[in-house]
Short mmCIF file of C-alpha atoms in Angstrom, two decimals:
data_model
loop_
_atom_site.label_atom_id
_atom_site.label_comp_id
_atom_site.label_asym_id
_atom_site.label_seq_id
_atom_site.Cartn_x
_atom_site.Cartn_y
_atom_site.Cartn_z
CA UNK E 15 39.18 171.86 67.95
CA UNK E 16 42.33 173.65 68.80
CA UNK E 17 45.75 172.47 67.78
CA UNK E 18 46.73 172.00 71.42
CA UNK E 19 43.75 169.66 72.03
CA UNK E 20 44.54 167.62 68.91
CA UNK E 21 48.16 167.19 70.06
CA UNK E 22 47.03 165.87 73.47
CA UNK E 23 44.68 163.35 71.85
CA UNK E 24 47.49 162.18 69.59
CA UNK E 25 49.77 161.56 72.57
CA UNK E 26 47.05 159.62 74.42
CA UNK E 27 46.29 157.39 71.42
CA UNK E 28 49.99 156.76 70.87
CA UNK E 29 50.48 155.75 74.50
CA UNK E 30 47.46 153.38 74.37
CA UNK E 31 48.79 151.75 71.21
CA UNK E 32 52.17 151.30 72.91
CA UNK E 33 50.56 149.54 75.89
CA UNK E 34 48.52 147.26 73.60
CA UNK E 35 51.67 146.43 71.66
CA UNK E 36 53.52 145.48 74.86
CA UNK E 37 50.62 143.30 76.00
CA UNK E 38 50.41 141.34 72.76
CA UNK E 39 54.18 141.07 72.66
CA UNK E 40 54.28 139.38 76.07
CA UNK E 41 51.24 137.22 75.36
CA UNK E 42 52.60 136.15 72.01
CA UNK E 43 55.92 135.10 73.57
CA UNK E 44 54.18 132.60 75.79
CA UNK E 45 52.13 131.09 73.01
CA UNK E 46 54.89 130.52 70.49
CA UNK E 47 57.21 128.14 72.41
CA UNK E 48 58.38 125.33 70.11
CA UNK E 49 58.25 121.80 71.50
CA UNK E 50 59.77 118.99 69.49
CA UNK E 51 57.65 115.85 69.34
CA UNK E 52 58.69 112.59 67.82
CA UNK E 53 57.08 112.10 64.45
CA UNK E 54 55.92 108.76 63.17
CA UNK E 55 58.15 106.95 60.69
CA UNK E 56 55.85 107.81 57.78
CA UNK E 57 55.84 111.55 58.45
CA UNK E 58 57.93 113.69 56.18
CA UNK E 59 61.49 114.38 57.32
CA UNK E 60 62.11 117.82 58.72
CA UNK E 61 58.55 118.52 59.96
CA UNK E 62 57.87 119.48 63.59
CA UNK E 63 54.63 120.45 65.34
CA UNK E 64 54.15 123.34 67.78
CA UNK E 65 51.60 123.71 70.59
CA UNK E 66 49.37 126.00 68.49
CA UNK E 67 49.05 123.28 65.83
CA UNK E 68 51.17 125.00 63.22
CA UNK E 69 53.76 122.99 61.30
CA UNK E 70 57.21 124.44 60.76
CA UNK E 71 60.08 123.16 58.63
CA UNK E 72 63.48 123.03 60.37
CA UNK E 73 66.94 122.62 58.86
CA UNK E 74 67.35 118.94 57.91
CA UNK E 75 70.71 117.39 57.05
CA UNK E 76 70.77 116.24 53.44
CA UNK E 77 73.11 113.25 53.16
CA UNK E 78 75.17 112.23 50.14
CA UNK E 79 77.48 109.29 49.42
CA UNK E 80 80.43 111.42 50.56
CA UNK E 81 81.18 112.52 54.11
CA UNK E 82 79.44 115.81 54.85
CA UNK E 83 79.62 118.08 57.92
CA UNK E 84 76.51 118.17 60.16
CA UNK E 85 75.75 121.77 61.03
CA UNK E 86 74.72 122.69 64.58
CA UNK E 87 70.96 122.24 65.11
CA UNK E 88 70.39 120.14 61.97
CA UNK E 89 68.09 117.13 62.21
CA UNK E 90 69.84 113.98 61.01
CA UNK E 91 67.88 111.30 59.09
CA UNK E 92 68.15 107.68 60.24
CA UNK E 93 70.22 105.03 58.50
CA UNK E 94 73.35 107.13 58.01
CA UNK E 95 76.98 106.63 58.79
CA UNK E 96 77.97 109.19 61.42
CA UNK E 97 81.52 109.90 62.58
CA UNK E 98 82.88 112.35 65.15
CA UNK E 99 86.34 113.88 65.34
CA UNK E 100 86.96 113.73 69.09
CA UNK E 101 89.78 116.27 68.90
CA UNK E 102 87.68 119.00 67.24
CA UNK E 103 84.09 117.88 67.94
CA UNK E 104 83.29 117.98 64.19
CA UNK E 105 80.38 115.69 63.21
CA UNK E 106 80.06 114.19 59.71
CA UNK E 107 77.58 111.81 58.07
CA UNK E 108 77.00 110.05 54.75
CA UNK E 109 74.64 107.53 53.13
CA UNK E 110 75.34 103.86 53.76
CA UNK E 111 76.53 101.75 50.85
CA UNK E 112 73.81 99.58 49.33
CA UNK E 113 75.63 96.29 49.90
CA UNK E 114 77.15 97.20 53.25
CA UNK E 115 76.35 94.84 56.09
CA UNK E 116 77.30 95.60 59.64
CA UNK E 117 78.56 92.59 61.55
CA UNK E 118 76.23 91.78 64.41
CA UNK E 119 79.12 91.14 66.78
CA UNK E 120 80.31 94.73 66.30
CA UNK E 121 76.91 96.21 67.25
CA UNK E 122 76.36 97.05 70.91
CA UNK E 123 72.77 97.80 71.87
CA UNK E 124 72.34 100.02 74.90
CA UNK E 125 69.74 99.87 77.72
CA UNK E 126 66.01 100.38 77.29
CA UNK E 127 65.85 104.11 77.99
CA UNK E 128 66.95 106.81 75.53
CA UNK E 129 70.21 104.92 74.98
CA UNK E 130 68.28 102.02 73.39
CA UNK E 131 67.68 104.13 70.27
CA UNK E 132 71.40 104.16 69.50
CA UNK E 133 73.08 101.38 67.54
CA UNK E 134 76.84 101.41 67.27
CA UNK E 135 78.68 100.12 64.24
CA UNK E 136 82.30 99.48 63.37
CA UNK E 137 83.86 98.82 59.99
CA UNK E 138 87.59 98.27 60.18
CA UNK E 139 89.12 101.38 61.69
CA UNK E 140 85.88 103.36 61.25
CA UNK E 141 83.02 103.43 63.72
CA UNK E 142 79.84 105.43 64.30
CA UNK E 143 76.18 105.44 65.46
CA UNK E 144 72.76 105.30 63.88
CA UNK E 145 69.16 105.72 65.10
CA UNK E 146 67.33 102.42 65.46
CA UNK E 147 63.76 103.81 65.56
CA UNK E 148 63.48 107.20 63.83
CA UNK E 149 64.66 108.75 60.60
CA UNK E 150 66.63 111.43 62.38
CA UNK E 151 68.24 112.36 65.72
CA UNK E 152 66.77 115.10 67.82
CA UNK E 153 69.24 117.61 69.24
CA UNK E 154 69.22 115.97 72.70
CA UNK E 155 69.58 112.49 71.22
CA UNK E 156 72.56 113.58 69.18
CA UNK E 157 74.23 115.10 72.26
CA UNK E 158 73.58 111.91 74.22
CA UNK E 159 74.92 109.80 71.37
CA UNK E 160 78.15 111.81 71.34
CA UNK E 161 78.64 111.25 75.07
CA UNK E 162 78.05 107.52 74.76
CA UNK E 163 80.30 107.32 71.72
CA UNK E 164 83.19 108.91 73.62
CA UNK E 165 82.56 106.81 76.72
CA UNK E 166 82.84 103.57 74.76
CA UNK E 167 86.00 104.33 72.79
CA UNK E 168 88.14 101.94 74.82
CA UNK E 169 85.60 99.12 75.10
CA UNK E 170 86.57 95.76 73.63
CA UNK E 171 83.85 95.09 71.06
CA UNK E 172 85.47 92.04 69.46
CA UNK E 173 84.08 89.01 71.30
CA UNK E 174 87.00 86.82 70.27
CA UNK E 175 89.48 89.42 71.51
CA UNK E 176 87.60 89.74 74.79
CA UNK E 177 87.63 85.97 75.17
CA UNK E 178 91.39 85.84 74.62
CA UNK E 179 91.92 88.56 77.22
CA UNK E 180 89.85 86.64 79.76
CA UNK E 181 91.85 83.49 79.05
CA UNK E 182 95.17 85.30 79.40
CA UNK E 183 94.44 87.07 82.70
CA UNK E 184 92.88 85.65 85.82
CA UNK E 185 90.33 87.45 87.93
CA UNK E 186 91.25 88.81 91.34
CA UNK E 187 88.98 86.20 92.92
CA UNK E 188 90.95 83.39 91.26
CA UNK E 189 94.24 84.88 92.43
CA UNK E 190 92.93 85.17 95.99
CA UNK E 191 91.87 81.53 95.91
CA UNK E 192 95.35 80.49 94.76
CA UNK E 193 97.01 82.39 97.60
CA UNK E 194 94.64 80.85 100.12
CA UNK E 195 95.33 77.38 98.71
CA UNK E 196 99.07 77.94 98.98
CA UNK E 197 98.64 79.22 102.55
CA UNK E 198 101.30 81.79 101.71
CA UNK E 199 102.80 83.31 104.86
CA UNK E 200 105.37 86.03 104.19
CA UNK E 201 107.97 86.30 106.95
CA UNK E 202 109.69 89.45 108.11
CA UNK E 203 113.48 89.68 108.19
CA UNK E 204 113.41 89.47 111.98
CA UNK E 205 111.42 86.25 111.82
CA UNK E 206 113.84 84.78 109.29
CA UNK E 207 116.88 85.76 111.38
CA UNK E 208 115.26 84.28 114.49
CA UNK E 209 114.82 80.97 112.66
CA UNK E 210 118.43 81.07 111.41
CA UNK E 211 119.72 81.71 114.92
CA UNK E 212 117.58 78.82 116.11
CA UNK E 213 119.09 76.50 113.49
CA UNK E 214 122.60 77.60 114.38
CA UNK E 215 122.04 77.17 118.11
CA UNK E 216 120.04 73.95 117.85
CA UNK E 217 121.36 71.13 119.99
CA UNK E 218 122.75 68.43 117.74
CA UNK E 219 123.14 70.68 114.68
CA UNK E 220 125.98 69.57 112.43
CA UNK E 221 128.86 71.82 111.40
CA UNK E 222 127.43 72.02 107.90
CA UNK E 223 124.02 73.08 109.22
CA UNK E 224 125.56 75.75 111.42
CA UNK E 225 127.69 77.10 108.57
CA UNK E 226 124.66 77.21 106.25
CA UNK E 227 122.67 79.15 108.86
CA UNK E 228 125.54 81.61 109.40
CA UNK E 229 125.99 82.18 105.67
CA UNK E 230 122.29 82.98 105.27
CA UNK E 231 122.43 85.23 108.32
CA UNK E 232 125.37 87.21 106.90
CA UNK E 233 123.20 88.16 103.93
CA UNK E 234 120.61 89.79 106.20
CA UNK E 235 122.87 91.72 108.60
CA UNK E 236 124.25 93.98 105.86
CA UNK E 237 121.11 96.06 106.38
CA UNK E 238 121.57 98.38 109.35
CA UNK E 239 118.12 97.74 110.84
CA UNK E 240 118.54 93.98 110.54
CA UNK E 241 121.89 94.15 112.33
CA UNK E 242 120.24 96.11 115.15
CA UNK E 243 117.47 93.53 115.35
CA UNK E 244 120.07 90.77 115.50
CA UNK E 245 121.46 92.36 118.66
CA UNK E 246 117.96 92.83 120.08
CA UNK E 247 116.98 89.15 119.69
CA UNK E 248 120.25 87.97 121.25
CA UNK E 249 121.83 86.76 118.04
CA UNK E 250 124.85 89.07 118.23
CA UNK E 251 125.96 87.56 121.54
CA UNK E 252 125.74 84.05 120.08
CA UNK E 253 127.86 85.11 117.09
CA UNK E 254 130.52 86.66 119.33
CA UNK E 255 130.56 83.50 121.47
CA UNK E 256 131.05 81.52 118.26
CA UNK E 257 134.50 83.10 117.87
CA UNK E 258 135.60 80.67 120.59
CA UNK E 259 134.20 77.60 118.79
CA UNK E 260 136.54 74.65 118.37
CA UNK E 261 135.86 74.47 114.63
CA UNK E 262 137.78 77.01 112.50
CA UNK E 263 135.10 77.01 109.78
CA UNK E 264 132.42 78.06 112.27
CA UNK E 265 134.72 80.69 113.81
CA UNK E 266 135.42 82.03 110.33
CA UNK E 267 131.72 82.39 109.49
CA UNK E 268 131.02 84.01 112.88
CA UNK E 269 133.76 86.58 112.24
CA UNK E 270 132.28 87.23 108.79
CA UNK E 271 128.76 87.76 110.18
CA UNK E 272 130.12 90.03 112.92
CA UNK E 273 132.16 92.11 110.46
CA UNK E 274 129.13 92.63 108.21
CA UNK E 275 126.88 93.54 111.14
CA UNK E 276 129.15 96.27 112.54
CA UNK E 277 129.93 98.01 109.24
CA UNK E 278 128.97 101.71 109.64
CA UNK E 279 126.56 100.74 112.42
CA UNK E 280 127.42 102.56 115.69
CA UNK E 281 124.61 100.89 117.64
CA UNK E 282 125.96 97.41 116.91
CA UNK E 283 129.60 98.54 117.22
CA UNK E 284 129.01 99.62 120.82
CA UNK E 285 127.29 96.35 121.76
CA UNK E 286 129.99 94.27 120.07
CA UNK E 287 132.87 96.05 121.83
CA UNK E 288 131.09 95.95 125.19
CA UNK E 289 130.48 92.22 124.67
CA UNK E 290 134.21 91.51 124.30
CA UNK E 291 134.24 90.99 120.52
CA UNK E 292 137.43 93.02 119.94
CA UNK E 293 139.48 90.99 122.42
CA UNK E 294 138.35 87.69 120.89
CA UNK E 295 139.12 88.89 117.35
CA UNK E 296 142.65 89.99 118.32
CA UNK E 297 143.14 86.62 119.95
CA UNK E 298 142.09 84.85 116.74
CA UNK E 299 144.43 87.06 114.70
CA UNK E 300 147.45 86.35 116.90
CA UNK E 301 146.98 82.64 117.65
CA UNK E 302 145.18 81.02 114.72
CA UNK E 303 147.12 79.25 111.98
CA UNK E 304 144.25 79.51 109.50
CA UNK E 305 144.88 82.38 107.10
CA UNK E 306 141.23 82.52 105.86
CA UNK E 307 140.07 82.74 109.49
CA UNK E 308 142.59 85.48 110.27
CA UNK E 309 141.45 87.44 107.20
CA UNK E 310 137.84 87.33 108.39
CA UNK E 311 138.99 88.40 111.87
CA UNK E 312 140.83 91.38 110.31
CA UNK E 313 137.66 92.19 108.36
CA UNK E 314 135.65 92.31 111.59
CA UNK E 315 138.33 94.36 113.41
CA UNK E 316 138.31 96.89 110.58
CA UNK E 317 134.52 97.22 110.80
CA UNK E 318 134.68 97.76 114.56
CA UNK E 319 137.39 100.45 114.51
CA UNK E 320 136.36 102.69 111.61
CA UNK E 321 134.60 105.91 112.64
CA UNK E 322 134.45 104.66 116.25
CA UNK E 323 137.09 106.30 118.51
CA UNK E 324 135.90 104.38 121.57
CA UNK E 325 136.78 101.08 119.86
CA UNK E 326 140.12 102.55 118.70
CA UNK E 327 141.03 103.35 122.31
CA UNK E 328 140.06 99.80 123.31
CA UNK E 329 142.18 98.46 120.44
CA UNK E 330 145.28 100.22 121.80
CA UNK E 331 144.50 99.22 125.40
CA UNK E 332 144.20 95.56 124.39
CA UNK E 333 147.55 95.61 122.58
CA UNK E 334 146.03 95.54 119.13
CA UNK E 335 148.92 97.50 117.62
CA UNK E 336 151.39 94.91 118.94
CA UNK E 337 149.21 92.15 117.45
CA UNK E 338 149.44 93.90 114.08
CA UNK E 339 153.23 94.31 114.46
CA UNK E 340 153.63 90.59 115.10
CA UNK E 341 152.34 89.92 111.59
CA UNK E 342 155.61 91.32 110.18
CA UNK E 343 157.77 88.83 112.09
CA UNK E 344 156.98 85.93 109.81
CA UNK E 345 158.12 85.43 106.23
CA UNK E 346 155.11 83.38 105.15
CA UNK E 347 153.94 84.81 101.77
CA UNK E 348 150.33 84.00 102.67
CA UNK E 349 150.50 86.56 105.48
CA UNK E 350 151.42 89.43 103.12
CA UNK E 351 147.73 90.16 102.57
CA UNK E 352 147.23 90.52 106.33
CA UNK E 353 150.22 92.87 106.57
CA UNK E 354 148.81 95.09 103.82
CA UNK E 355 145.36 95.09 105.44
CA UNK E 356 146.96 96.16 108.74
CA UNK E 357 148.91 99.03 107.12
CA UNK E 358 145.84 100.15 105.13
CA UNK E 359 143.63 100.17 108.23
CA UNK E 360 146.14 102.11 110.34
CA UNK E 361 146.65 104.68 107.56
CA UNK E 362 142.88 105.10 107.17
CA UNK E 363 142.47 105.64 110.92
CA UNK E 364 145.18 108.33 110.90
CA UNK E 365 143.51 110.11 107.97
CA UNK E 366 140.12 109.77 109.69
CA UNK E 367 141.40 111.55 112.80
CA UNK E 368 143.09 114.26 110.72
CA UNK E 369 139.87 114.95 108.83
CA UNK E 370 137.95 115.36 112.09
CA UNK E 371 140.36 118.05 113.30
CA UNK E 372 140.55 119.83 109.95
CA UNK E 373 136.82 120.49 110.15
CA UNK E 374 136.15 122.95 112.94
CA UNK E 375 132.68 124.20 113.76
CA UNK E 376 132.31 125.43 117.32
CA UNK E 377 128.55 125.51 116.93
CA UNK E 378 128.41 121.79 116.13
CA UNK E 379 128.21 120.17 119.56
CA UNK E 380 128.29 116.63 118.17
CA UNK E 381 131.46 117.32 116.22
CA UNK E 382 133.09 118.94 119.24
CA UNK E 383 132.33 115.79 121.23
CA UNK E 384 133.91 113.64 118.52
CA UNK E 385 137.02 115.80 118.60
CA UNK E 386 137.33 115.23 122.34
CA UNK E 387 137.01 111.49 121.79
CA UNK E 388 139.67 111.42 119.05
CA UNK E 389 142.06 113.42 121.23
CA UNK E 390 142.27 110.38 123.51
CA UNK E 391 143.24 108.09 120.61
CA UNK E 392 147.04 108.35 120.55
CA UNK E 393 147.52 105.99 117.60
CA UNK E 394 150.39 107.83 115.87
CA UNK E 395 152.66 108.05 118.96
CA UNK E 396 152.12 104.34 119.59
CA UNK E 397 153.02 103.53 115.98
CA UNK E 398 156.25 105.53 116.25
CA UNK E 399 157.13 103.73 119.48
CA UNK E 400 156.68 100.31 117.85
CA UNK E 401 158.85 101.10 114.79
CA UNK E 402 156.12 101.25 112.20
CA UNK E 403 158.34 103.66 110.27
CA UNK E 404 160.48 100.61 109.51
CA UNK E 405 157.73 98.05 109.11
CA UNK E 406 155.74 99.91 106.45
CA UNK E 407 158.56 100.35 103.85
CA UNK E 408 159.33 96.63 104.05
CA UNK E 409 156.27 95.97 101.88
CA UNK E 410 157.53 98.11 98.99
CA UNK E 411 159.28 95.12 97.42
CA UNK E 412 156.03 93.18 97.09
CA UNK E 413 155.51 92.87 93.30
CA UNK E 414 151.94 94.12 93.38
CA UNK E 415 150.99 97.63 92.26
CA UNK E 416 147.96 97.73 94.56
CA UNK E 417 150.14 96.89 97.57
CA UNK E 418 152.75 99.43 96.49
CA UNK E 419 150.11 102.14 96.20
CA UNK E 420 148.78 101.53 99.72
CA UNK E 421 152.30 101.48 101.20
CA UNK E 422 153.37 104.64 99.37
CA UNK E 423 150.23 106.47 100.53
CA UNK E 424 150.98 105.49 104.13
CA UNK E 425 154.61 106.57 103.79
CA UNK E 426 153.63 109.92 102.27
CA UNK E 427 151.29 110.59 105.20
CA UNK E 428 154.04 109.67 107.71
CA UNK E 429 156.85 111.65 106.04
CA UNK E 430 157.10 114.28 108.80
CA UNK E 431 156.88 112.04 111.88
CA UNK E 432 158.96 109.26 110.33
CA UNK E 433 162.41 110.89 110.08
CA UNK E 434 163.74 107.36 109.82
CA UNK E 435 162.83 107.26 106.13
CA UNK E 436 165.56 109.74 105.19
CA UNK E 437 168.15 108.05 107.40
CA UNK E 438 167.55 104.53 106.15
CA UNK E 439 169.63 103.99 103.03
CA UNK E 440 167.83 100.72 102.40
CA UNK E 441 164.50 102.55 102.12
CA UNK E 442 166.04 105.04 99.67
CA UNK E 443 167.44 102.21 97.54
CA UNK E 444 164.09 100.46 97.48
CA UNK E 445 162.41 103.68 96.35
CA UNK E 446 164.97 104.22 93.57
CA UNK E 447 164.52 100.66 92.40
CA UNK E 448 160.75 101.06 92.41
CA UNK E 449 160.97 104.32 90.47
CA UNK E 450 163.07 102.71 87.72
CA UNK E 451 160.61 99.84 87.49
CA UNK E 452 157.66 102.20 87.18
CA UNK E 453 159.38 104.32 84.51
CA UNK E 454 160.11 101.18 82.53
CA UNK E 455 156.45 100.19 82.75
CA UNK E 456 155.37 103.63 81.56
CA UNK E 457 157.60 103.37 78.49
CA UNK E 458 156.38 99.89 77.58
CA UNK E 459 152.73 100.72 78.24
CA UNK E 460 152.52 104.16 76.63
CA UNK E 461 149.23 103.29 74.89
CA UNK E 462 147.83 101.24 77.79
CA UNK E 463 144.83 102.78 79.58
CA UNK E 464 146.43 101.66 82.87
CA UNK E 465 149.43 103.86 82.12
CA UNK E 466 147.87 106.70 84.13
CA UNK E 467 147.78 104.43 87.20
CA UNK E 468 151.51 103.73 86.86
CA UNK E 469 152.08 107.45 86.43
CA UNK E 470 150.25 108.15 89.72
CA UNK E 471 152.52 105.68 91.51
CA UNK E 472 155.56 107.39 90.00
CA UNK E 473 154.34 110.75 91.29
CA UNK E 474 153.96 109.25 94.78
CA UNK E 475 157.53 107.94 94.70
CA UNK E 476 158.86 111.32 93.49
CA UNK E 477 157.02 113.18 96.26
CA UNK E 478 158.52 110.92 98.92
CA UNK E 479 162.03 111.09 97.46
CA UNK E 480 161.90 114.88 97.14
CA UNK E 481 160.98 115.04 100.79
CA UNK E 482 163.89 112.75 101.69
CA UNK E 483 166.42 114.89 99.82
CA UNK E 484 168.51 117.16 102.12
#
């Protein structure tokens, strides 16, 4: 046989052997699958049986009396303490102490499926699981035990503690029953205000009942939406009509409610002015002898005029500036507060108009409209005509620093239009006297925290006097 023929036969035999090897390799793979079956309690630990009847020994965890790490895939004998570090997933186990008894109330037995093989124990701050039927956990059982262990971390196992919790807190059903028994009916603000208006307007209601209703109503109308609702339900008109009541106490409360309702509320301001509120308030201010009533009327007037040029024009048309001027004719000390409130309001309105014109944005149509409205409010010329340059300095001698501050601020603002200041020697003397008094206070109150306030007043006086100097 030639060498060439021998080489061909060798290649053929080699190829056949390769095919046979592949066949047995595939066939062997199918026949060697390992299936774990539960062994009886008296079988030796660590023994498993395969489909072909062969027994194989797997890695079995060997416990000691000390905590020992369970390696992945190890079979765990029954009757051990097992603990799991939930932050790392590390599993450890050890033998139970001979005299250790687990309290039955700390053991929670799960349902009858695979979970029923797990028994949970707790000893002080330690807790774990053990197998209730077999000597060891299979891999799947151990995974399931870990899931259940994590899921029950927050459960209340202590029956006494659980009982105390149930006694302390009521169920939602009990709470619902209580609410139904109470027949609790929460009212909206509109419903409450409607009832208050009804009490106030009820035929035969006493003065005390009306005042109580008005006082409660004043609390609600501070909220802008509530004040709007008051106008919608007709309550605003009743309040304005109450300014004509024969009882001063009722008129006073009506003015208070009205003043609170119109504060920074254009919607209510418009309705109040159109309903004649401003005229009635000026009438109260000029004719009433009750100082508390006049103060509440001034409060309402202030709320109507601020940031509302339409009301300011009405104020001038109705002679409101003359009504304010008449306050300075009397010498009653109780009226001083009204005088100061009048000066403060007029000064604030002048500053308000100035601020509107200092801001100029041609692209802001709303602001341009406001500018046109303020142009029609000729408050300053009217004040000059009615000698307010003389009336304002007359309050400088009031021994009250708050009053002095408000008067000085008004005078500083009016320095240019009020040339009278520099020509009135009495005004100059009052300013000099006030400056000496303030300097004396600064010296005596050098360490007083309020010293800075006195200093600010002194600066105001100096600014005015420097402007008066030729």
